mmCIF file of C-alpha atoms in Angstrom:
data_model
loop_
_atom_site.group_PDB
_atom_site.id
_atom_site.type_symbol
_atom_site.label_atom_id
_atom_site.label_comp_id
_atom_site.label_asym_id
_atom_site.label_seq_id
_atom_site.Cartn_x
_atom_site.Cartn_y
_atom_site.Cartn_z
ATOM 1 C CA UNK A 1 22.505 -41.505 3.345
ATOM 2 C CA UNK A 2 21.745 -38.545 5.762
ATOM 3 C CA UNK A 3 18.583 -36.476 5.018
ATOM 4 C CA UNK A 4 18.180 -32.904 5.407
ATOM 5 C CA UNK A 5 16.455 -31.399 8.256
ATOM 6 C CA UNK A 6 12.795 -30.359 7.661
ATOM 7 C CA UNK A 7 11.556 -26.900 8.767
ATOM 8 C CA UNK A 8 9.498 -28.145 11.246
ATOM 9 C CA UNK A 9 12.182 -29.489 12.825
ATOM 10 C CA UNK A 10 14.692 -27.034 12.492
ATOM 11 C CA UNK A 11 12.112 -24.771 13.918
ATOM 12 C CA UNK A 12 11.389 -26.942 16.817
ATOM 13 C CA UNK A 13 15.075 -26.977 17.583
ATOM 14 C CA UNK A 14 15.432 -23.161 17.875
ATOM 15 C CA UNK A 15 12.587 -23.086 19.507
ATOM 16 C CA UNK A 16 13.507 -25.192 22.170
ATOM 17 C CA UNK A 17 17.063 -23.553 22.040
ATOM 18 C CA UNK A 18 15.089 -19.740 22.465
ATOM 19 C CA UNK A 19 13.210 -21.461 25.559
ATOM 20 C CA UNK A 20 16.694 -23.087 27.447
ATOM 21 C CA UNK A 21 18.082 -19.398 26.536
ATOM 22 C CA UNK A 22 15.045 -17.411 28.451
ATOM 23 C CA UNK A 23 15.704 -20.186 31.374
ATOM 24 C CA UNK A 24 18.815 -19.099 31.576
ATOM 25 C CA UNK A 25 18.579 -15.222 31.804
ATOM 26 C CA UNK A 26 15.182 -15.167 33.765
ATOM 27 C CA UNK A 27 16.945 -17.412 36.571
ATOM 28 C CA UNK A 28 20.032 -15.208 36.584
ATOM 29 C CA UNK A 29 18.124 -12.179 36.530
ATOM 30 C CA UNK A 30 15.570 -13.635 39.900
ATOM 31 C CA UNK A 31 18.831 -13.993 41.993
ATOM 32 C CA UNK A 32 19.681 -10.601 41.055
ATOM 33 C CA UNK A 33 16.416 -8.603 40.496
ATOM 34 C CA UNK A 34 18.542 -5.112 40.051
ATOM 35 C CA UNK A 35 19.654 -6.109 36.592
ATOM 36 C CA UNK A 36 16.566 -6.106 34.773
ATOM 37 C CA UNK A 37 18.742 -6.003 31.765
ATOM 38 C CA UNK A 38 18.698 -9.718 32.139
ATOM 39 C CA UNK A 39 15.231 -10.096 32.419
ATOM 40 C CA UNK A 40 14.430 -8.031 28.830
ATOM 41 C CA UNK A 41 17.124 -10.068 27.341
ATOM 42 C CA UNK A 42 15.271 -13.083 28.561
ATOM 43 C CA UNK A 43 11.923 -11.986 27.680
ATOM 44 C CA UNK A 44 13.213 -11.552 23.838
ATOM 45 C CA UNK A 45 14.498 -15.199 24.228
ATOM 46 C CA UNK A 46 10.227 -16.211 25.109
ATOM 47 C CA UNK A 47 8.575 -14.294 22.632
ATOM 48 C CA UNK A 48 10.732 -15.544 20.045
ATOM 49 C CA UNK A 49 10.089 -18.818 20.823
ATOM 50 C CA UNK A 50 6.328 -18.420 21.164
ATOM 51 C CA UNK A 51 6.146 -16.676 17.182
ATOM 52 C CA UNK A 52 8.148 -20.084 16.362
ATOM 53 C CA UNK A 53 5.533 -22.074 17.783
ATOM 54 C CA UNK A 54 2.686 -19.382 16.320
ATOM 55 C CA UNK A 55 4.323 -19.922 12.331
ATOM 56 C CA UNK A 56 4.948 -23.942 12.889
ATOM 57 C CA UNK A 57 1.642 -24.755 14.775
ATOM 58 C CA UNK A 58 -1.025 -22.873 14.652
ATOM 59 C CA UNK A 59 -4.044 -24.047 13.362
ATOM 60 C CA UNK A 60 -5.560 -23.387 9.975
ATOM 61 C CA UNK A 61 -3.645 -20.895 7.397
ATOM 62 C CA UNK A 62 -2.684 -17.732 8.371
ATOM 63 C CA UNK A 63 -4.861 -15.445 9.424
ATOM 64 C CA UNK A 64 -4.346 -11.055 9.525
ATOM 65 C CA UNK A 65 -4.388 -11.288 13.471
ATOM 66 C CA UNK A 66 -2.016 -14.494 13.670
ATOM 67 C CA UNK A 67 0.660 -13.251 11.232
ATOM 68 C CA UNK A 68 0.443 -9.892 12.275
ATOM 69 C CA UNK A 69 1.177 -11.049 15.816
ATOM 70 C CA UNK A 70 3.353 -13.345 14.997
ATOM 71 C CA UNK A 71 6.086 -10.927 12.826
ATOM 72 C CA UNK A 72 5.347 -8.533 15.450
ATOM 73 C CA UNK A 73 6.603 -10.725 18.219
ATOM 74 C CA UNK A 74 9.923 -11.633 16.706
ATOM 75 C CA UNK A 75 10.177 -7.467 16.281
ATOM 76 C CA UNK A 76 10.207 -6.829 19.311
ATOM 77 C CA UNK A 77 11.739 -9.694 20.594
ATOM 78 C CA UNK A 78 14.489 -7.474 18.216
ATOM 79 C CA UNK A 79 13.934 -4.465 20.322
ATOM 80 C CA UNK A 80 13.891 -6.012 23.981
ATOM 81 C CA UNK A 81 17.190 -6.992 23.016
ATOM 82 C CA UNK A 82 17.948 -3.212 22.547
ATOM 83 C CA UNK A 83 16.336 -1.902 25.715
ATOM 84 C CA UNK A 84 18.089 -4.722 27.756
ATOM 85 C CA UNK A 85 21.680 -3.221 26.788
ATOM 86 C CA UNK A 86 20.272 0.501 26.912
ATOM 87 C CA UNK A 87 19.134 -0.412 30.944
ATOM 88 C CA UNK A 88 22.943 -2.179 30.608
ATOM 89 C CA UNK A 89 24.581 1.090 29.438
ATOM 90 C CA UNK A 90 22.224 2.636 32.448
ATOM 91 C CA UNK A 91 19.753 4.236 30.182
ATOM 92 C CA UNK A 92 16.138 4.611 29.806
ATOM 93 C CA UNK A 93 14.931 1.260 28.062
ATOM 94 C CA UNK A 94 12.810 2.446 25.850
ATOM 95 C CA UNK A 95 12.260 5.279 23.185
ATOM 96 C CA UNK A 96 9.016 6.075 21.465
ATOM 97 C CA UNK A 97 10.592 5.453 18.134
ATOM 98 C CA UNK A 98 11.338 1.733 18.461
ATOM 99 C CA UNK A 99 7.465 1.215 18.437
ATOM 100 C CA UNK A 100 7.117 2.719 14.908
ATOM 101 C CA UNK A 101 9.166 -0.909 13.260
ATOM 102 C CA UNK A 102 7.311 -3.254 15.513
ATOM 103 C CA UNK A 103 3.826 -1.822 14.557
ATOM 104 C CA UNK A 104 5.064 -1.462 10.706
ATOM 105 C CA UNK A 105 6.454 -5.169 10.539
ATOM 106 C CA UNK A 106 3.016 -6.138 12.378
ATOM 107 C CA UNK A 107 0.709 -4.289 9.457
ATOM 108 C CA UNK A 108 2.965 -5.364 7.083
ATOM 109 C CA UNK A 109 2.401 -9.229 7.476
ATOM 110 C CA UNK A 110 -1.491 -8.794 8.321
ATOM 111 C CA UNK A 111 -2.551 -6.388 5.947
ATOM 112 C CA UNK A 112 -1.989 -7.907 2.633
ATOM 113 C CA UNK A 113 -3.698 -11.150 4.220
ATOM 114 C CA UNK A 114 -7.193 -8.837 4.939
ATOM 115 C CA UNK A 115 -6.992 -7.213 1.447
ATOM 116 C CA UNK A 116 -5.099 -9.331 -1.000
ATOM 117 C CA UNK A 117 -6.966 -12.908 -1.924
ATOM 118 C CA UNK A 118 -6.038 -16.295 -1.844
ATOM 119 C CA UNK A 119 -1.816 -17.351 -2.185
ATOM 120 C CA UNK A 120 -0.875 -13.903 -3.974
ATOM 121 C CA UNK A 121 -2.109 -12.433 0.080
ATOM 122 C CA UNK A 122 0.066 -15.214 1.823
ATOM 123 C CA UNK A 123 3.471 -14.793 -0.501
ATOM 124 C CA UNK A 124 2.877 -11.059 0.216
ATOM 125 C CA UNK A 125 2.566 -11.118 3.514
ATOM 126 C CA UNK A 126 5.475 -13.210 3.821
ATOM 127 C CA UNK A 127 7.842 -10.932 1.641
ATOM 128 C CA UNK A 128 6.645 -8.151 3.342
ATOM 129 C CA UNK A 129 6.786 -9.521 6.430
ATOM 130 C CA UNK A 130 10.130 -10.684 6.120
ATOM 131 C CA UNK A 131 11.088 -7.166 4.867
ATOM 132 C CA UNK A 132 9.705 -5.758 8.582
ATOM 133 C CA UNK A 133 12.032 -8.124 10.128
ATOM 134 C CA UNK A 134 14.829 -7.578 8.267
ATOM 135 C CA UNK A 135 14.722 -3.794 9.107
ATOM 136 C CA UNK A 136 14.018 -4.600 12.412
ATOM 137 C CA UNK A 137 17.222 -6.643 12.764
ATOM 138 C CA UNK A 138 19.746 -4.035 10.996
ATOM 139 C CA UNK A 139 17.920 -1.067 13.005
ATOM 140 C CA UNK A 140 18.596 -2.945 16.600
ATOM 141 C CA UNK A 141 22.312 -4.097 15.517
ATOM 142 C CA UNK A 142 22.627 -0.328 14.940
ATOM 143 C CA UNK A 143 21.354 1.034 17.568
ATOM 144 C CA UNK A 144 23.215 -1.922 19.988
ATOM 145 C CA UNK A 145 26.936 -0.510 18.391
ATOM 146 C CA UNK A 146 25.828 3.313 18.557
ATOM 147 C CA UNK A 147 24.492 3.329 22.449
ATOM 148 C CA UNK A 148 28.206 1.970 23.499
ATOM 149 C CA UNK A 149 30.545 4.283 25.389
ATOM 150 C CA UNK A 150 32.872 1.520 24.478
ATOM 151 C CA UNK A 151 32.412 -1.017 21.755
ATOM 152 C CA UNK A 152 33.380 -4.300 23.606
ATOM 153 C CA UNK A 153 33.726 -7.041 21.833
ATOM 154 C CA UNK A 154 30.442 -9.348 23.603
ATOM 155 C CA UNK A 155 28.531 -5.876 22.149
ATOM 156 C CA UNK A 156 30.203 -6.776 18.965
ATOM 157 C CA UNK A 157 29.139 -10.270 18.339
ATOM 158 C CA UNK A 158 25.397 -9.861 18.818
ATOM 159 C CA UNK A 159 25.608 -6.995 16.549
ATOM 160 C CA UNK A 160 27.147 -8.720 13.658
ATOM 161 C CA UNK A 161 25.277 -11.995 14.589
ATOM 162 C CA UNK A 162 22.287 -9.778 14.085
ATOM 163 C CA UNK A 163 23.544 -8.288 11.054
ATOM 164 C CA UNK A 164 24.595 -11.784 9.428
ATOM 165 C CA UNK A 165 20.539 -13.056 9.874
ATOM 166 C CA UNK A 166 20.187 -10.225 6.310
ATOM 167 C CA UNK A 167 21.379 -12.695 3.693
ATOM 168 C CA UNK A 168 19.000 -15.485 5.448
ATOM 169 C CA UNK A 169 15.920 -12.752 5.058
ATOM 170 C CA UNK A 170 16.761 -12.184 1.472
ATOM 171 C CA UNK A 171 16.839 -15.757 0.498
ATOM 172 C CA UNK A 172 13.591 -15.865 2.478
ATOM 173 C CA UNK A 173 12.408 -13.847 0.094
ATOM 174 C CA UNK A 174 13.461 -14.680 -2.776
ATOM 175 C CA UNK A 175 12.027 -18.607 -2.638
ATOM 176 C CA UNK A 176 8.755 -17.284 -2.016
ATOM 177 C CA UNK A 177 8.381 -14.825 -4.696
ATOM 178 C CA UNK A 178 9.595 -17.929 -6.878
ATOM 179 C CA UNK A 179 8.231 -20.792 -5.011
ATOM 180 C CA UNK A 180 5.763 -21.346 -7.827
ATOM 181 C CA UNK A 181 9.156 -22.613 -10.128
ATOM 182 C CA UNK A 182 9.708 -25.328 -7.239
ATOM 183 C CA UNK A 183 12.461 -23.687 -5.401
ATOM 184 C CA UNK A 184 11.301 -25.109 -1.968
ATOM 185 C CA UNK A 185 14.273 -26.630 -0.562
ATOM 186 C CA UNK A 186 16.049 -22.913 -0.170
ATOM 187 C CA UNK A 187 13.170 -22.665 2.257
ATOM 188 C CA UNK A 188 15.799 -24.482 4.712
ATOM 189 C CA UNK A 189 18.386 -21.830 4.828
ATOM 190 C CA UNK A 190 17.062 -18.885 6.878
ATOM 191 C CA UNK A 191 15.981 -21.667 9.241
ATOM 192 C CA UNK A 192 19.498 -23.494 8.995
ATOM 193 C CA UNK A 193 21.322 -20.184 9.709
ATOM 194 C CA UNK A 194 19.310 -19.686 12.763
ATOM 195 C CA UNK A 195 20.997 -22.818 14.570
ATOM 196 C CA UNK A 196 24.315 -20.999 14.184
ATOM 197 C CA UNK A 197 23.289 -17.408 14.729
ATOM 198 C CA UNK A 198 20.749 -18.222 17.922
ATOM 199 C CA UNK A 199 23.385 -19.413 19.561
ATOM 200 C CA UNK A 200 25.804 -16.939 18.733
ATOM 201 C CA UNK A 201 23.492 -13.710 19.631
ATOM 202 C CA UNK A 202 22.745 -15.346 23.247
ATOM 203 C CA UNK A 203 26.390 -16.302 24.098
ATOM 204 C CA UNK A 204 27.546 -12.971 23.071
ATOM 205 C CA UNK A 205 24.575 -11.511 25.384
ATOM 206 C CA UNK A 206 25.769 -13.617 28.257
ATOM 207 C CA UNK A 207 29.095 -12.483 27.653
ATOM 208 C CA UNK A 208 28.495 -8.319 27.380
ATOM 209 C CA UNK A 209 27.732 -8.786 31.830
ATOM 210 C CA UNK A 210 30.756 -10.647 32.804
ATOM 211 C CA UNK A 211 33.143 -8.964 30.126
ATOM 212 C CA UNK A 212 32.781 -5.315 32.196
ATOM 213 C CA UNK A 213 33.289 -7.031 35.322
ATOM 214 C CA UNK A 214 36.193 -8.607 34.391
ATOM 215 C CA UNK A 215 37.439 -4.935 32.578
ATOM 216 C CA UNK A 216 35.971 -3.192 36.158
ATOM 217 C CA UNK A 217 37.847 -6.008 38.112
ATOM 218 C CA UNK A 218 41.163 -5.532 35.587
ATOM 219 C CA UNK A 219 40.578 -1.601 36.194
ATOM 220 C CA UNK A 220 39.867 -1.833 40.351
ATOM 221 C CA UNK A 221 43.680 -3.184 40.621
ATOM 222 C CA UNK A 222 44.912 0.187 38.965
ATOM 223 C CA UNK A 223 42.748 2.527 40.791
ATOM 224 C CA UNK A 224 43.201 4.052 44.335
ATOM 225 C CA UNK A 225 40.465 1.944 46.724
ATOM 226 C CA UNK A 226 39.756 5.251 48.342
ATOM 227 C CA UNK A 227 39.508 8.056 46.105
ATOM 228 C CA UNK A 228 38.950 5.890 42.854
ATOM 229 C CA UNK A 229 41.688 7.727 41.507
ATOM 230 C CA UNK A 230 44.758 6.120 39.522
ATOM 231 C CA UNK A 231 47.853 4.618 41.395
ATOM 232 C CA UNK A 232 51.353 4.373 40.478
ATOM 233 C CA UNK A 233 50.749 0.765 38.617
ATOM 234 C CA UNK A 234 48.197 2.758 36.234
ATOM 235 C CA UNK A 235 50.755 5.914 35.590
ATOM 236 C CA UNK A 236 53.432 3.487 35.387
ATOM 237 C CA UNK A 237 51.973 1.740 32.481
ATOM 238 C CA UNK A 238 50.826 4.574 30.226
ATOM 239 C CA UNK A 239 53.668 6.588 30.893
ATOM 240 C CA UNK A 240 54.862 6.725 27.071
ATOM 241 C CA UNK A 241 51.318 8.072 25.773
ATOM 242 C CA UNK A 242 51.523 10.447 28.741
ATOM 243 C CA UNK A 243 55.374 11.556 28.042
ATOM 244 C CA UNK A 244 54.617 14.438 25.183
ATOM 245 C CA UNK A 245 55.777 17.579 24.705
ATOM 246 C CA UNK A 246 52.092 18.692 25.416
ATOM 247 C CA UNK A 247 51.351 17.157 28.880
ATOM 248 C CA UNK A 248 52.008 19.245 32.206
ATOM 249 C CA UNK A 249 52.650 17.356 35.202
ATOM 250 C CA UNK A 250 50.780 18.829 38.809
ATOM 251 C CA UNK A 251 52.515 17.668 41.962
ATOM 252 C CA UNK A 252 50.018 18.636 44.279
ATOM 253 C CA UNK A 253 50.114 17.803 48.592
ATOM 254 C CA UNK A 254 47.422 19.016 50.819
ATOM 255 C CA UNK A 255 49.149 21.135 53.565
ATOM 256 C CA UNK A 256 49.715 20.583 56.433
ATOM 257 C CA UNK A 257 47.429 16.855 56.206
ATOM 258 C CA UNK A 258 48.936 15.165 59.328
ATOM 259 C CA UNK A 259 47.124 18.125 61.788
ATOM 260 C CA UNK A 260 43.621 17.797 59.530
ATOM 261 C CA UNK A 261 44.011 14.149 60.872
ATOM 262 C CA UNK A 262 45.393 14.644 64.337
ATOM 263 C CA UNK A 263 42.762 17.850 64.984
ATOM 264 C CA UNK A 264 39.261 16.486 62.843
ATOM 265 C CA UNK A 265 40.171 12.759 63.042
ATOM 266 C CA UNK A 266 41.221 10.321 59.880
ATOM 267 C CA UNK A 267 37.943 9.866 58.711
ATOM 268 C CA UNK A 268 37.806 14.009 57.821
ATOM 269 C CA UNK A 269 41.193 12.966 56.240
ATOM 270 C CA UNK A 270 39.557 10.826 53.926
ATOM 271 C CA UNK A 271 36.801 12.924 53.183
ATOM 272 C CA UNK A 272 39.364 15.544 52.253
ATOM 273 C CA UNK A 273 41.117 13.366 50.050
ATOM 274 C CA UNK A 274 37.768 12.098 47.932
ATOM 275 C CA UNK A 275 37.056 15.652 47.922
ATOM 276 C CA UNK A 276 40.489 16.555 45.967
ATOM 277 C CA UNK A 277 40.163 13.478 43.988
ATOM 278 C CA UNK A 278 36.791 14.250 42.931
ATOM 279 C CA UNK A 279 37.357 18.168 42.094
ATOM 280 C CA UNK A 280 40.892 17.164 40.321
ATOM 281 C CA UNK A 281 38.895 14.221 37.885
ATOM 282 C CA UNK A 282 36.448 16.562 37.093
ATOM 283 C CA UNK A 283 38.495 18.709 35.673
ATOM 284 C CA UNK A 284 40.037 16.477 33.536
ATOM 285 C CA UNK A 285 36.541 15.460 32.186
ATOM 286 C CA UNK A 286 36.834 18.446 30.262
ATOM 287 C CA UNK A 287 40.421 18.172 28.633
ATOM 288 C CA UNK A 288 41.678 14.393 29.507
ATOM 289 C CA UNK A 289 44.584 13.256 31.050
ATOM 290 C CA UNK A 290 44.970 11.368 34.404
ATOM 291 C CA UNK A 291 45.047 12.111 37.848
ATOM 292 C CA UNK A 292 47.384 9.342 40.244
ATOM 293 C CA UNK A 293 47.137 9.142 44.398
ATOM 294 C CA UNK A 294 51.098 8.485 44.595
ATOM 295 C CA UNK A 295 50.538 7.625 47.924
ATOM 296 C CA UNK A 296 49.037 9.532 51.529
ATOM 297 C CA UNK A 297 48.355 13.146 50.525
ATOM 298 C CA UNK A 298 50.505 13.315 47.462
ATOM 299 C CA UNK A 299 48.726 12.848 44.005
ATOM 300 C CA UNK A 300 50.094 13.703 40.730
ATOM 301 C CA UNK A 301 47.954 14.967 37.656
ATOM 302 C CA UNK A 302 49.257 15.059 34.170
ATOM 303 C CA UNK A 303 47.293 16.756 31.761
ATOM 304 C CA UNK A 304 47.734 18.140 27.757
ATOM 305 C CA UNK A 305 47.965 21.949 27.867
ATOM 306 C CA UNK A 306 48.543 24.451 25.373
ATOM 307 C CA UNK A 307 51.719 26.658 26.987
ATOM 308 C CA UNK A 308 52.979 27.857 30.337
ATOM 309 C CA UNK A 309 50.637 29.879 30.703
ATOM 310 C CA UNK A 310 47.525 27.083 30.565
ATOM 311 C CA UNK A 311 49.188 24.971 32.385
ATOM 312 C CA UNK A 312 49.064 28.068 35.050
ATOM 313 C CA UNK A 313 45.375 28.339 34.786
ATOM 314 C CA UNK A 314 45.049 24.968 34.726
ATOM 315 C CA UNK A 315 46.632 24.851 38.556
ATOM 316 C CA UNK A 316 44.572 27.591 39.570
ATOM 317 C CA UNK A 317 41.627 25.822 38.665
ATOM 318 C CA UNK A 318 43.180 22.885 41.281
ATOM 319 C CA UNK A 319 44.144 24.813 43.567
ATOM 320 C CA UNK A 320 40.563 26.487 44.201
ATOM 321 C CA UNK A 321 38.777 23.615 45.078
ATOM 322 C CA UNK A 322 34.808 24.385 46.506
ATOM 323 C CA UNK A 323 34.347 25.641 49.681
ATOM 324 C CA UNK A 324 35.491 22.585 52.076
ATOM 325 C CA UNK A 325 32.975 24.128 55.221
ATOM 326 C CA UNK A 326 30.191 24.371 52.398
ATOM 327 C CA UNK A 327 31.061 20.072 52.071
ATOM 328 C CA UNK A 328 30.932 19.918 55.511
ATOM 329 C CA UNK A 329 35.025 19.035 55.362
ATOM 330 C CA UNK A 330 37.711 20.859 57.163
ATOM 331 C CA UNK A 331 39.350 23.813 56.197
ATOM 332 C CA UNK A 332 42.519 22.910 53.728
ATOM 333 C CA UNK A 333 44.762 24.195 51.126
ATOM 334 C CA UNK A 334 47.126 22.840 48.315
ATOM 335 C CA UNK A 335 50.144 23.336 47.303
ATOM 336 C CA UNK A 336 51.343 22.114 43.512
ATOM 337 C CA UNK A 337 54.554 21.555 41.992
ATOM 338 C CA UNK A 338 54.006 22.306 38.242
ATOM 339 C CA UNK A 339 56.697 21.300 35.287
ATOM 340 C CA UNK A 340 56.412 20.272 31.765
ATOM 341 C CA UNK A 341 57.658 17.525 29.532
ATOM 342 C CA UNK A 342 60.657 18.521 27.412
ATOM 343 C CA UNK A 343 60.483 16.916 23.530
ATOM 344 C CA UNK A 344 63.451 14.806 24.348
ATOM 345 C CA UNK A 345 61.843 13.234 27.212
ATOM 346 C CA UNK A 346 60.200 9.821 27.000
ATOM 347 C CA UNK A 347 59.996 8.952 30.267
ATOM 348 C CA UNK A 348 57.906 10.905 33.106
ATOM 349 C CA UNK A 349 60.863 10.669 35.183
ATOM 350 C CA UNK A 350 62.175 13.769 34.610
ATOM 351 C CA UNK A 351 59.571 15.706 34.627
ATOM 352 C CA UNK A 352 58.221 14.595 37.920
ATOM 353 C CA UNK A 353 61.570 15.493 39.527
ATOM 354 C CA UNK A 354 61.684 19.067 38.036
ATOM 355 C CA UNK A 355 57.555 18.768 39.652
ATOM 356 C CA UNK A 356 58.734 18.060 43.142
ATOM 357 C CA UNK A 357 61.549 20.635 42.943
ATOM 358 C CA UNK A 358 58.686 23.134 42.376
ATOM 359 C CA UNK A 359 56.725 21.440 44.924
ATOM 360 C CA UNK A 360 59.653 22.119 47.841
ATOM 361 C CA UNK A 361 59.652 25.528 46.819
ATOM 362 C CA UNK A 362 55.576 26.214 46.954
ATOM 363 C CA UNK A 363 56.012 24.904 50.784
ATOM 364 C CA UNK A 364 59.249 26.748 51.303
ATOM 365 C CA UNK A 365 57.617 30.035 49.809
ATOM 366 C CA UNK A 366 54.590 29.430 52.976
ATOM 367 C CA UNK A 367 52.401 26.498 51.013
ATOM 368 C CA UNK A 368 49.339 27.289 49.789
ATOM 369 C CA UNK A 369 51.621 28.186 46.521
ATOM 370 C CA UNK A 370 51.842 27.203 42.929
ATOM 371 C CA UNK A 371 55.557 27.195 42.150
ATOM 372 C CA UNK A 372 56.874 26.311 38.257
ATOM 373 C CA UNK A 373 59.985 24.543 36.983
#
C-alpha cells in the first residue's frame, strides 16, 4: 500500500526543486551578465527556498521575527518575479508600491504572534499570513499580464500558474481555522499543488527569453537587414488585412539615388535610406499600417486614411523628411506615387500598379512630386 507524502517531505522536495531552479537562472544569467532579468528571476527561486527551510526547520515554535521573515520572503520572492519581467519588458524593476504587500504580509504573520497568546497567536498568524501571500500572488500575476506589450503565451503560464496557487491558500486556511476538528491531512494539499505549480511557474519563466527570440528571429526573416523595415515576404503575407477600402498605398523612390552613391559614396546611400525608413515608420506610429523596402531605393507604405485628401497630407508629411545636412546626410528628395484601394479589390495588386503609374508621372512632371491615381 503506498503512503502519502508528509509535509516535511513534500517541502523538502520543492525546496530542493526552488534551489536546482536558482542554479539554473543564476548560471545563465553569469554567462550573460546584461540580462539581469535572469538573475531576479533566480534570486526569487533562493529566497523561496530559504522560507521553506525557515517554516520546516527552524528551531523552536515560531517566533514574530521568524514568521514575519519568513512570509515576507516568499512575498517578495512574488515580486522579484515581477521586476525580473519589468527589466524583461525593459523597464524600471521596481516601483515603490510593491513594498507596501511585502511589508503587510510580513506584519501580518508576526504581529498576531507578539500580541495574541498561545495557539489562538499561531492559527492567526498563519491565516493571516496566508492571506498576505495570497494577495501577493494574484497582485504579481496581475501586474505580470498588464506590463505586456504583447501577452505571449510563456507570460501566460506563470500568470495562471500563479493564479492557480489561490485555491491551495484557501484550503490553507481553512484546515487551520478547523484543525482543532482533526482536519490535518488537508494540510497536504497546498504543499501537493506546489510540486505541479513550481515547476510550471519556472518552465514558463525559462520559456518567456527564448519565446521572443524565436518571434524576433521569425520577424528578422520579414524585415529589411538594413533599414529594419518590411520586405516583400512581410507585405506579401498580410496583403488581405492590408487590401481595404481605407488603406492608401505610397510608392515612394528617392531621386536621383544612383548619383547620391556615385558623388557621397554607398555608405551615404545607406544612411539615406535608414533615414527614410526611420522618418516613414514613425509616422505610422501614429496611425498604423506598414512601410516595405521593395527593393534598392523603392519602398512602398500602405497606410488607413480617411479620403483623398488625407491620404494627400499624409504624403506631404513623407515627402518632408528633416533636414538631411542637419543629419549630417546628403541632400535628397522623394518622389511618391499615391493610389487607393477600390472596395472590389482584394488583392494589393492593383493598387500598386495604379501607385507606380503615379509614380512615372511625379518623375516625368521633374521628381520631387507627389502625383495621384
Amino acid at each position: 500500500m503506498v503512503s502519502s507524502p508528509d509535509i516535511p517531505t513534500l517541502r523538502l522536495c520543492s525546496l530542493l526543486e526552488s534551489a536546482a531552479y536558482a542554479a539554473i537562472f543564476i548560471t545563465f544569467w553569469a554567462r550573460r551578465r546584461d540580462q539581469t532579468y535572469l538573475l531576479h528571476w533566480g534570486l526569487s527561486s533562493v529566497l523561496y527556498a530559504m522560507a521553506l527551510f525557515g517554516f520546516e526547520y527552524k528551531p523552536g515554535p515560531p517566533t514574530p521575527l521568524s514568521s514575519g521573515m519568513d512570509y515576507g520572503l516568499v512575498a517578495l520572492a512574488d515580486f522579484l518575479l515581477v521586476s525580473g519581467m519589468r527589466i524583461f519588458d525593459g523597464k524600471p524593476a521596481f516601483r515603490q508600491w510593491m513594498a507596501a504587500p511585502i511589508l503587510a504580509t510580513a506584519l501580518a504573520a508576526a504581529l498576531p504572534l507578539a500580541f495574541v497568546p498561545g495557539h489562538a497567536g499561531l492559527v492567526v498568524s498563519h491565516v493571516l499570513g496566508s492571506v498576505g501571500l495570497g494577495a501577493c500572488m494574484v497582485i504579481s500575476a496581475i501586474a505580470i499580464l498588464r506590463g505586456a506589450e504583447d501577452l505571449a503565451v510563456p507570460r501566460r503560464i506563470v500568470a495562471i500558474a500563479m493564479l492557480a496557487y489561490g485555491p491551495g491558500y484557501i484550503v490553507s486556511i481553512c484546515v487551520e481555522l478547523w484543525g482543532s476538528f482533526g482536519s490535518t491531512t488537508l494540510d497536504l494539499l497546498p504543499m501537493l499543488q506546489d510540486q505541479v505549480l513550481l515547476g510550471v511557474l519556472n518552465l514558463g519563466l525559462l520559456a518567456t527569453p527564448w519565446e521572443r527570440a524565436l518571434r524576433e528571429l521569425k520577424e528578422s526573416v520579414l524585415r529589411d537587414a538594413l533599414t529594419g523595415a518590411w520586405n516583400r515576404t512581410a507585405l506579401k503575407q498580410q496583403e488581405t488585412e492590408l487590401a481595404l477600402p481605407t488603406t492608401s498605398l505610397f510608392l515612394i523612390d528617392i531621386d536621383h539615388f544612383k548619383t547620391i552613391n556615385d558623388t557621397h559614396g554607398h555608405a551615404a546611400g545607406d544612411a539615406v535610406l535608414i533615414a527614410l525608413s526611420g522618418h516613414a515608420q514613425a509616422l505610422l506610429a501614429e496611425r498604423g499600417g506598414m512601410f516595405v523596402r521593395l527593393g534598392g531605393d523603392e519602398f512602398v507604405m500602405a497606410a488607413p486614411t480617411a479620403d483623398d485628401s488625407d491620404a494627400r497630407t499624409l504624403a506631404e508629411r513623407i515627402r518632408a523628411i528633416p533636414d538631411p545636412v542637419a543629419a549630417g546626410l546628403p541632400v535628397f528628395s522623394l518622389s511618391i506615387g499615391l493610389s487607393r484601394v477600390h472596395a472590389d479589390e482584394k488583392k494589393l495588386s492593383q493598387a500598386m500598379a495604379r501607385a507606380d503609374l503615379s509614380l512615372y508621372r511625379a518623375k516625368a512632371s521633374g521628381r520631387n512630386q507627389i502625383a495621384a491615381a
